[in-house]
């Protein structure tokens, strides 16, 4: 068992040229949440009123799943001390599968943005409100099939009783070395 475990771990020693998964400046880039790609995505600012994000991602004319994903990355941000409320209103039919492997939307409302967020690949039967733990929420839409549409609403979450000193601030070191990763 020890040999299999060592072999498994050795596959993760070099990730985009970085030497370790711990303190890995490339990890954020590998999870596609580091910054908006040049082709798709933007930084959005939440306020007290609902705003709508509509996104279409995928490759037209695709009849079978591709190896690579088309992605769009959005950052919803609000003033320090705020939390953000996100509600998924619509996701295209026909791509629902276990783990949302073909296409989906990932909403990262937890405090650790390097971890996988909530993934959806169909419209929920009951609208669930997701409330972030702080004032930045990355949204990643992805597809390796034909184009899929995502529609969600977002705003600053009402009734925030948490003092701003307890709200986690973004960790700038997670994104400081992304240029290094992009060049590898």
Short mmCIF file of C-alpha atoms in Angstrom, two decimals:
data_model
loop_
_atom_site.label_atom_id
_atom_site.label_comp_id
_atom_site.label_asym_id
_atom_site.label_seq_id
_atom_site.Cartn_x
_atom_site.Cartn_y
_atom_site.Cartn_z
CA UNK A 1 0.00 0.00 0.00
CA UNK A 2 2.83 2.37 0.80
CA UNK A 3 4.20 2.02 -2.74
CA UNK A 4 0.84 2.82 -4.32
CA UNK A 5 0.38 5.82 -2.07
CA UNK A 6 3.86 7.11 -2.89
CA UNK A 7 3.23 6.63 -6.63
CA UNK A 8 -0.09 8.48 -6.35
CA UNK A 9 1.52 11.37 -4.48
CA UNK A 10 4.43 11.58 -6.92
CA UNK A 11 1.98 12.55 -9.66
CA UNK A 12 1.29 15.75 -7.75
CA UNK A 13 4.87 16.82 -7.12
CA UNK A 14 5.05 19.05 -10.18
CA UNK A 15 1.94 21.02 -11.03
CA UNK A 16 2.63 23.45 -13.86
CA UNK A 17 6.26 23.47 -12.82
CA UNK A 18 5.54 24.21 -9.17
CA UNK A 19 7.17 21.89 -6.69
CA UNK A 20 4.42 21.29 -4.17
CA UNK A 21 0.67 21.52 -3.64
CA UNK A 22 1.33 23.29 -0.35
CA UNK A 23 1.89 27.01 -0.73
CA UNK A 24 1.57 26.49 -4.47
CA UNK A 25 1.08 29.82 -6.26
CA UNK A 26 -0.13 27.88 -9.31
CA UNK A 27 -2.88 26.10 -7.41
CA UNK A 28 -5.28 29.01 -7.69
CA UNK A 29 -4.67 29.19 -11.43
CA UNK A 30 -5.17 25.44 -11.76
CA UNK A 31 -8.58 25.73 -10.11
CA UNK A 32 -9.53 28.44 -12.61
CA UNK A 33 -10.44 31.04 -10.02
CA UNK A 34 -7.38 33.26 -10.06
CA UNK A 35 -8.57 35.97 -12.41
CA UNK A 36 -10.83 36.41 -15.35
CA UNK A 37 -9.51 34.91 -18.57
CA UNK A 38 -8.98 37.26 -21.47
CA UNK A 39 -11.71 35.63 -23.55
CA UNK A 40 -14.58 35.49 -21.07
CA UNK A 41 -15.62 36.85 -17.68
CA UNK A 42 -15.51 40.07 -15.71
CA UNK A 43 -15.47 41.62 -12.27
CA UNK A 44 -18.98 42.53 -11.08
CA UNK A 45 -19.95 44.71 -8.14
CA UNK A 46 -22.88 43.73 -5.93
CA UNK A 47 -25.14 46.28 -4.29
CA UNK A 48 -28.37 46.11 -2.27
CA UNK A 49 -30.56 45.44 -5.34
CA UNK A 50 -30.63 42.18 -7.26
CA UNK A 51 -28.53 42.15 -10.41
CA UNK A 52 -28.53 39.43 -13.05
CA UNK A 53 -25.60 37.55 -14.55
CA UNK A 54 -26.36 35.75 -17.82
CA UNK A 55 -23.62 33.66 -19.36
CA UNK A 56 -23.35 31.30 -22.33
CA UNK A 57 -20.27 29.09 -22.59
CA UNK A 58 -19.43 26.15 -24.85
CA UNK A 59 -18.54 25.37 -28.43
CA UNK A 60 -21.20 25.57 -31.13
CA UNK A 61 -21.63 22.45 -33.22
CA UNK A 62 -20.18 20.12 -30.58
CA UNK A 63 -21.90 16.74 -30.77
CA UNK A 64 -19.68 14.82 -28.36
CA UNK A 65 -17.75 15.97 -25.27
CA UNK A 66 -14.38 17.59 -25.91
CA UNK A 67 -11.27 16.97 -23.83
CA UNK A 68 -10.90 20.64 -22.89
CA UNK A 69 -13.41 22.91 -21.16
CA UNK A 70 -14.45 26.35 -22.33
CA UNK A 71 -14.67 28.49 -19.20
CA UNK A 72 -15.77 31.93 -18.07
CA UNK A 73 -14.71 33.31 -14.69
CA UNK A 74 -16.57 36.10 -12.93
CA UNK A 75 -15.77 37.77 -9.64
CA UNK A 76 -18.68 39.24 -7.74
CA UNK A 77 -17.36 41.68 -5.18
CA UNK A 78 -18.93 43.95 -2.57
CA UNK A 79 -17.67 46.42 0.00
CA UNK A 80 -15.55 45.05 2.85
CA UNK A 81 -17.65 43.62 5.64
CA UNK A 82 -20.41 42.53 3.26
CA UNK A 83 -21.59 39.08 2.36
CA UNK A 84 -22.99 38.23 -1.05
CA UNK A 85 -26.20 36.36 -1.78
CA UNK A 86 -26.32 34.32 -5.01
CA UNK A 87 -29.37 32.48 -6.40
CA UNK A 88 -29.21 30.22 -9.47
CA UNK A 89 -32.34 30.89 -11.55
CA UNK A 90 -31.63 28.86 -14.68
CA UNK A 91 -29.19 26.37 -16.17
CA UNK A 92 -29.58 24.72 -19.59
CA UNK A 93 -31.22 21.31 -19.77
CA UNK A 94 -29.54 18.24 -21.20
CA UNK A 95 -26.13 18.24 -19.52
CA UNK A 96 -27.02 16.97 -16.06
CA UNK A 97 -24.62 14.25 -14.96
CA UNK A 98 -22.93 13.01 -11.81
CA UNK A 99 -20.35 15.55 -10.69
CA UNK A 100 -21.32 18.02 -13.41
CA UNK A 101 -18.52 16.65 -15.58
CA UNK A 102 -19.87 17.87 -18.95
CA UNK A 103 -20.88 21.42 -18.07
CA UNK A 104 -21.95 23.47 -15.10
CA UNK A 105 -21.57 26.51 -12.94
CA UNK A 106 -19.41 26.57 -9.81
CA UNK A 107 -20.18 29.15 -7.13
CA UNK A 108 -17.45 29.63 -4.52
CA UNK A 109 -19.07 31.07 -1.39
CA UNK A 110 -16.89 29.36 1.22
CA UNK A 111 -13.89 31.02 2.83
CA UNK A 112 -11.25 28.89 1.04
CA UNK A 113 -11.51 29.78 -2.66
CA UNK A 114 -9.02 27.08 -3.63
CA UNK A 115 -11.55 24.38 -2.80
CA UNK A 116 -14.37 23.30 -5.07
CA UNK A 117 -17.49 25.43 -4.67
CA UNK A 118 -21.13 24.49 -5.11
CA UNK A 119 -21.60 22.96 -8.57
CA UNK A 120 -24.85 22.95 -10.51
CA UNK A 121 -25.58 21.39 -13.90
CA UNK A 122 -29.36 21.74 -13.87
CA UNK A 123 -31.83 24.28 -12.57
CA UNK A 124 -32.60 23.49 -8.92
CA UNK A 125 -36.25 22.63 -8.26
CA UNK A 126 -36.19 24.89 -5.23
CA UNK A 127 -34.24 28.09 -5.47
CA UNK A 128 -31.43 27.93 -2.93
CA UNK A 129 -29.83 31.10 -1.72
CA UNK A 130 -26.10 30.81 -1.26
CA UNK A 131 -24.60 33.32 1.16
CA UNK A 132 -20.86 33.95 1.01
CA UNK A 133 -18.62 34.04 4.04
CA UNK A 134 -17.04 37.30 2.85
CA UNK A 135 -17.19 39.97 0.16
CA UNK A 136 -15.84 38.14 -2.92
CA UNK A 137 -17.53 35.27 -4.78
CA UNK A 138 -15.86 33.67 -7.81
CA UNK A 139 -18.31 32.18 -10.34
CA UNK A 140 -16.95 29.75 -12.93
CA UNK A 141 -19.08 28.57 -15.83
CA UNK A 142 -17.71 25.72 -17.91
CA UNK A 143 -18.63 23.37 -20.73
CA UNK A 144 -16.92 20.74 -22.83
CA UNK A 145 -20.09 20.31 -24.89
CA UNK A 146 -22.37 22.60 -26.85
CA UNK A 147 -23.19 26.04 -25.41
CA UNK A 148 -25.01 26.13 -22.07
CA UNK A 149 -26.70 29.10 -20.47
CA UNK A 150 -26.47 30.16 -16.83
CA UNK A 151 -28.70 32.81 -15.26
CA UNK A 152 -28.18 33.85 -11.66
CA UNK A 153 -29.05 36.78 -9.41
CA UNK A 154 -26.73 38.36 -6.88
CA UNK A 155 -26.77 41.17 -4.34
CA UNK A 156 -25.28 42.18 -1.02
CA UNK A 157 -26.88 39.84 1.49
CA UNK A 158 -29.38 41.64 3.74
CA UNK A 159 -29.30 41.41 7.53
CA UNK A 160 -25.54 41.09 7.82
CA UNK A 161 -24.86 41.15 11.54
CA UNK A 162 -21.21 40.12 11.37
CA UNK A 163 -18.75 42.90 12.22
CA UNK A 164 -16.37 43.63 9.35
CA UNK A 165 -13.41 42.73 11.54
CA UNK A 166 -14.62 39.11 11.52
CA UNK A 167 -15.02 38.94 7.74
CA UNK A 168 -12.14 37.14 6.07
CA UNK A 169 -10.17 39.43 3.81
CA UNK A 170 -8.87 38.09 0.48
CA UNK A 171 -5.43 36.56 0.75
CA UNK A 172 -3.30 38.55 -1.72
CA UNK A 173 -0.48 35.99 -1.63
CA UNK A 174 -2.77 33.48 -3.37
CA UNK A 175 -2.69 35.59 -6.49
CA UNK A 176 0.69 37.30 -6.26
CA UNK A 177 2.65 34.79 -8.35
CA UNK A 178 0.15 34.03 -11.11
CA UNK A 179 2.31 35.63 -13.79
CA UNK A 180 5.00 33.11 -12.88
CA UNK A 181 2.51 30.27 -13.37
CA UNK A 182 1.23 31.58 -16.69
CA UNK A 183 4.72 31.61 -18.16
CA UNK A 184 5.38 27.95 -17.37
#
